[in-house]
CSV table of C-alpha atoms and ligand atoms in Angstrom, one decimal:
chain,number,residue,atom,x,y,z
A,13,UNK,CA,-42.6,29.6,-35.0
A,14,UNK,CA,-44.7,26.3,-34.8
A,15,UNK,CA,-47.8,26.3,-36.4
A,16,UNK,CA,-50.4,24.6,-33.7
A,17,UNK,CA,-52.0,21.6,-33.6
A,18,UNK,CA,-53.3,19.2,-31.2
A,19,UNK,CA,-50.0,17.3,-31.7
A,20,UNK,CA,-48.8,20.4,-29.9
A,21,UNK,CA,-51.2,20.5,-27.2
A,22,UNK,CA,-48.4,19.4,-24.2
A,23,UNK,CA,-49.8,19.0,-20.5
A,24,UNK,CA,-48.9,21.7,-18.0
A,25,UNK,CA,-45.2,22.3,-17.6
A,26,UNK,CA,-44.8,25.0,-14.8
A,27,UNK,CA,-41.1,25.1,-15.1
A,28,UNK,CA,-41.7,27.1,-19.0
A,29,UNK,CA,-42.5,30.2,-18.6
A,30,UNK,CA,-45.0,31.2,-21.1
A,31,UNK,CA,-47.2,34.5,-22.4
A,32,UNK,CA,-50.2,34.6,-25.0
A,33,UNK,CA,-50.1,38.2,-26.7
A,34,UNK,CA,-52.9,39.0,-28.8
A,35,UNK,CA,-53.1,41.7,-31.1
A,36,UNK,CA,-56.3,43.1,-32.0
A,37,UNK,CA,-57.8,45.8,-33.7
A,38,UNK,CA,-57.3,48.9,-32.1
A,39,UNK,CA,-54.5,51.0,-33.5
A,40,UNK,CA,-51.0,50.4,-31.6
A,41,UNK,CA,-50.1,47.3,-33.2
A,42,UNK,CA,-46.8,48.1,-32.4
A,43,UNK,CA,-47.2,47.7,-28.7
A,44,UNK,CA,-47.8,44.1,-29.8
A,45,UNK,CA,-45.1,44.0,-32.2
A,46,UNK,CA,-42.8,45.3,-29.5
A,47,UNK,CA,-43.8,43.0,-26.8
A,48,UNK,CA,-42.5,39.8,-29.2
A,49,UNK,CA,-39.6,41.4,-29.9
A,50,UNK,CA,-38.7,42.3,-26.3
A,51,UNK,CA,-39.5,39.2,-24.9
A,52,UNK,CA,-37.5,37.2,-27.7
A,53,UNK,CA,-34.7,39.2,-26.8
A,54,UNK,CA,-35.3,38.3,-22.8
A,55,UNK,CA,-35.3,34.6,-23.5
A,56,UNK,CA,-36.6,31.9,-21.7
A,57,UNK,CA,-40.8,32.6,-22.1
A,58,UNK,CA,-42.5,31.0,-24.5
A,59,UNK,CA,-44.7,33.0,-26.7
A,60,UNK,CA,-48.0,32.4,-28.2
A,61,UNK,CA,-49.4,34.7,-30.5
A,62,UNK,CA,-52.9,35.7,-31.8
A,63,UNK,CA,-54.2,38.2,-34.2
A,64,UNK,CA,-57.6,38.9,-34.6
A,65,UNK,CA,-58.6,39.5,-38.5
A,66,UNK,CA,-58.9,43.5,-37.5
A,67,UNK,CA,-55.9,43.4,-35.7
A,68,UNK,CA,-54.2,42.1,-39.1
A,69,UNK,CA,-55.4,44.9,-40.9
A,70,UNK,CA,-54.0,47.6,-38.5
A,71,UNK,CA,-50.2,45.8,-38.6
A,72,UNK,CA,-49.9,46.0,-42.4
A,73,UNK,CA,-51.6,49.5,-42.0
A,74,UNK,CA,-49.6,51.2,-39.3
A,75,UNK,CA,-46.5,48.6,-39.8
A,76,UNK,CA,-46.1,47.3,-43.3
A,77,UNK,CA,-44.9,43.5,-41.9
A,78,UNK,CA,-45.9,40.6,-43.6
A,79,UNK,CA,-47.4,37.2,-41.6
A,80,UNK,CA,-44.1,35.3,-41.9
A,81,UNK,CA,-42.4,38.7,-40.5
A,82,UNK,CA,-44.8,38.7,-37.5
A,83,UNK,CA,-45.1,34.9,-37.4
A,84,UNK,CA,-41.1,34.8,-36.9
A,85,UNK,CA,-41.2,36.5,-33.7
A,86,UNK,CA,-43.2,34.2,-31.8
A,87,UNK,CA,-42.9,30.7,-30.8
A,88,UNK,CA,-46.4,29.1,-31.6
A,89,UNK,CA,-49.0,30.9,-33.6
A,90,UNK,CA,-52.0,30.4,-33.1
A,91,UNK,CA,-55.4,30.7,-35.3
A,92,UNK,CA,-58.3,33.1,-33.8
A,93,UNK,CA,-60.9,30.8,-34.7
A,94,UNK,CA,-58.7,27.0,-33.1
A,95,UNK,CA,-60.5,27.3,-29.8
A,96,UNK,CA,-59.2,23.8,-29.7
A,97,UNK,CA,-55.6,25.1,-29.0
A,98,UNK,CA,-53.6,24.4,-25.9
A,99,UNK,CA,-54.0,28.1,-24.4
A,100,UNK,CA,-58.2,27.2,-25.0
A,101,UNK,CA,-57.8,25.0,-21.8
A,102,UNK,CA,-56.7,25.8,-17.9
A,103,UNK,CA,-55.0,22.9,-18.0
A,104,UNK,CA,-52.0,24.5,-20.0
A,105,UNK,CA,-50.4,26.4,-17.9
A,106,UNK,CA,-49.1,30.0,-18.6
A,107,UNK,CA,-48.1,33.0,-16.9
A,108,UNK,CA,-51.0,34.8,-18.3
A,109,UNK,CA,-51.9,37.0,-21.6
A,110,UNK,CA,-51.7,40.6,-22.8
A,111,UNK,CA,-54.1,42.7,-25.0
A,112,UNK,CA,-52.3,44.9,-27.3
A,113,UNK,CA,-53.7,46.8,-28.5
A,114,UNK,CA,-57.1,45.8,-27.1
A,115,UNK,CA,-60.1,46.9,-28.9
A,116,UNK,CA,-63.3,48.1,-27.1
A,117,UNK,CA,-64.9,44.8,-28.9
A,118,UNK,CA,-62.5,42.2,-27.5
A,119,UNK,CA,-62.4,44.0,-24.3
A,120,UNK,CA,-66.4,43.8,-24.5
A,121,UNK,CA,-66.2,39.9,-25.4
A,122,UNK,CA,-63.7,40.0,-22.4
A,123,UNK,CA,-65.6,41.3,-20.1
A,124,UNK,CA,-68.8,39.3,-20.8
A,125,UNK,CA,-67.1,36.3,-20.7
A,126,UNK,CA,-68.1,35.7,-24.6
A,127,UNK,CA,-65.1,33.4,-25.6
A,128,UNK,CA,-66.8,33.9,-28.9
A,129,UNK,CA,-63.1,33.6,-30.3
A,130,UNK,CA,-59.4,32.4,-28.8
A,131,UNK,CA,-58.4,35.7,-27.9
A,132,UNK,CA,-61.5,35.8,-25.3
A,133,UNK,CA,-61.4,32.4,-25.0
A,134,UNK,CA,-58.0,32.5,-23.6
A,135,UNK,CA,-58.6,35.9,-21.7
A,136,UNK,CA,-61.5,33.8,-20.1
A,137,UNK,CA,-59.7,31.3,-19.2
A,138,UNK,CA,-56.8,33.2,-18.0
A,139,UNK,CA,-59.3,35.5,-15.6
A,140,UNK,CA,-61.0,31.7,-14.2
A,141,UNK,CA,-57.3,30.6,-13.8
A,142,UNK,CA,-56.5,33.2,-11.8
A,143,UNK,CA,-53.1,34.1,-13.9
A,144,UNK,CA,-52.3,37.9,-15.0
A,145,UNK,CA,-54.3,39.4,-17.8
A,146,UNK,CA,-53.8,42.8,-19.0
A,147,UNK,CA,-55.2,44.7,-21.8
A,148,UNK,CA,-53.7,47.5,-23.3
A,149,UNK,CA,-57.4,49.5,-23.9
A,150,UNK,CA,-57.4,51.6,-26.8
A,151,UNK,CA,-60.1,54.3,-27.8
A,152,UNK,CA,-60.4,57.7,-27.0
A,153,UNK,CA,-62.9,59.1,-26.0
A,154,UNK,CA,-64.6,56.9,-23.9
A,155,UNK,CA,-68.5,55.9,-24.2
A,156,UNK,CA,-70.2,54.6,-21.1
A,157,UNK,CA,-70.2,50.5,-22.4
A,158,UNK,CA,-66.1,51.0,-22.6
A,159,UNK,CA,-66.3,52.2,-18.6
A,160,UNK,CA,-68.3,49.5,-17.8
A,161,UNK,CA,-66.2,46.7,-19.3
A,162,UNK,CA,-63.2,47.8,-18.1
A,163,UNK,CA,-64.8,47.7,-14.7
A,164,UNK,CA,-66.1,44.5,-15.3
A,165,UNK,CA,-62.7,43.2,-15.9
A,166,UNK,CA,-60.8,45.0,-13.1
A,167,UNK,CA,-63.5,43.8,-10.9
A,168,UNK,CA,-63.1,40.3,-12.3
A,169,UNK,CA,-59.0,40.6,-11.2
A,170,UNK,CA,-57.5,42.1,-14.9
A,171,UNK,CA,-55.3,44.8,-15.5
A,172,UNK,CA,-56.9,47.3,-17.7
A,173,UNK,CA,-53.4,49.2,-19.1
A,174,UNK,CA,-54.3,52.0,-21.5
A,175,UNK,CA,-51.1,52.8,-23.4
A,176,UNK,CA,-51.1,56.2,-22.3
A,177,UNK,CA,-47.9,57.1,-23.4
A,178,UNK,CA,-45.2,59.0,-19.7
A,179,UNK,CA,-43.4,62.8,-20.5
A,180,UNK,CA,-41.7,62.5,-16.9
A,181,UNK,CA,-38.7,60.1,-18.7
A,182,UNK,CA,-38.6,62.7,-21.5
A,183,UNK,CA,-38.7,60.6,-24.4
A,184,UNK,CA,-36.5,61.7,-28.1
A,185,UNK,CA,-38.8,59.5,-29.9
A,186,UNK,CA,-42.2,57.4,-30.3
A,187,UNK,CA,-39.8,54.1,-30.2
A,188,UNK,CA,-39.1,54.9,-26.6
A,189,UNK,CA,-42.1,56.3,-25.7
A,190,UNK,CA,-43.7,52.3,-26.9
A,191,UNK,CA,-40.4,50.9,-25.4
A,192,UNK,CA,-41.3,52.1,-21.6
A,193,UNK,CA,-44.9,51.4,-22.0
A,194,UNK,CA,-43.7,47.3,-22.8
A,195,UNK,CA,-41.6,47.9,-20.1
A,196,UNK,CA,-43.8,48.2,-17.7
A,197,UNK,CA,-46.3,46.2,-18.7
A,198,UNK,CA,-43.7,43.4,-18.4
A,199,UNK,CA,-42.7,44.2,-14.9
A,200,UNK,CA,-46.6,43.4,-14.5
A,201,UNK,CA,-45.3,39.5,-14.8
A,202,UNK,CA,-41.7,39.9,-13.1
A,203,UNK,CA,-40.2,39.3,-16.1
A,204,UNK,CA,-36.1,39.3,-15.3
A,205,UNK,CA,-34.9,42.6,-13.8
A,206,UNK,CA,-36.8,45.8,-14.3
A,207,UNK,CA,-36.8,47.0,-18.2
A,208,UNK,CA,-38.3,50.1,-17.1
A,209,UNK,CA,-35.9,52.6,-14.6
A,210,UNK,CA,-38.1,53.1,-11.5
A,211,UNK,CA,-39.0,57.1,-10.7
A,212,UNK,CA,-35.9,58.5,-8.2
A,213,UNK,CA,-38.4,61.3,-7.4
A,214,UNK,CA,-37.8,65.0,-8.1
A,215,UNK,CA,-35.2,66.0,-5.9
A,216,UNK,CA,-36.4,69.1,-3.5
A,217,UNK,CA,-39.7,68.5,-4.6
A,218,UNK,CA,-42.4,69.0,-1.4
A,219,UNK,CA,-40.2,71.8,-0.1
B,325,FMN,C1,-57.5,51.5,-38.9
B,325,FMN,C2,-58.4,51.4,-37.5
B,325,FMN,C3,-58.2,51.8,-36.2
B,325,FMN,C4,-59.0,51.1,-35.2
B,325,FMN,N1,-59.0,52.2,-33.8
B,325,FMN,C5,-59.7,51.0,-33.2
B,325,FMN,C6,-59.0,52.0,-31.9
B,325,FMN,O1,-58.2,52.1,-31.5
B,325,FMN,N2,-59.6,51.1,-30.6
B,325,FMN,C7,-61.1,50.1,-30.9
B,325,FMN,O2,-61.9,49.8,-30.1
B,325,FMN,N3,-61.4,49.6,-32.6
B,325,FMN,C8,-60.9,50.7,-33.1
B,325,FMN,N4,-61.0,50.0,-34.9
B,325,FMN,C9,-62.2,49.4,-35.0
B,325,FMN,C10,-61.7,47.8,-34.5
B,325,FMN,O3,-60.7,47.1,-35.7
B,325,FMN,C11,-63.4,46.8,-34.5
B,325,FMN,O4,-64.5,47.2,-33.4
B,325,FMN,C12,-63.3,45.5,-34.9
B,325,FMN,O5,-64.0,45.0,-35.5
B,325,FMN,C13,-62.2,45.0,-33.5
B,325,FMN,O6,-62.5,42.8,-33.6
B,325,FMN,P1,-61.2,42.9,-32.8
B,325,FMN,O7,-61.5,42.9,-31.2
B,325,FMN,O8,-61.6,41.2,-33.0
B,325,FMN,O9,-59.8,42.8,-33.3
B,325,FMN,C14,-60.1,50.4,-35.9
B,325,FMN,C15,-60.2,49.9,-36.7
B,325,FMN,C16,-59.3,50.4,-38.0
B,325,FMN,C17,-60.0,49.9,-39.5
């Protein structure tokens, strides 16, 4: 793990696959952490991690892991206050960004182009460079501001991906539910062979 510094501001290297992973203060920190674990296992993708202050609260509450445990899962860790980081510039090539989970506050910042911390700035850059931005938005129920913000991000090219569990694959555990969602998200980045099996269809349906 490197701690980002101005010295790490490399020029764009398109050959290097890179993903920005942000964890914000919605429930479901496990999605971001599992995303990092799966990317590490796959290999070949440099991960840039961002965690908001509320994200840390939730990680500690829900997963009981330390900062060191989390940082060890990423290649580069950025402070959300470091708006001078590599990933704050479109000239630093990435494959895109995943916010997992994404709070309604971060969704609002992205929807309104606020760039008020490095998470919102990196998302803004991802959208302006027409790269893939996936937000695992988590709240229930939604109010009209949430729905309008999701529409705005979709209109700008982002993908709204609420981490809703699927049951058609008959998951036996929470881990399997989380893995399924993580795999579907990473499939959006065409990372290696499909991680989640394609739906084989229901035999005899429609007869
Ligand atoms: C235990 C806990 C769970 C929370 N769950 C959610 C949630 O599911 N969705 C959400 O939008 N905000 C949730 N919040 C509120 C956000 O953490 C809060 O709005 C925060 O300002 C978000 O900031 P961030 O986007 O910078 O992480 C939760 C807060 C706490 C303490």
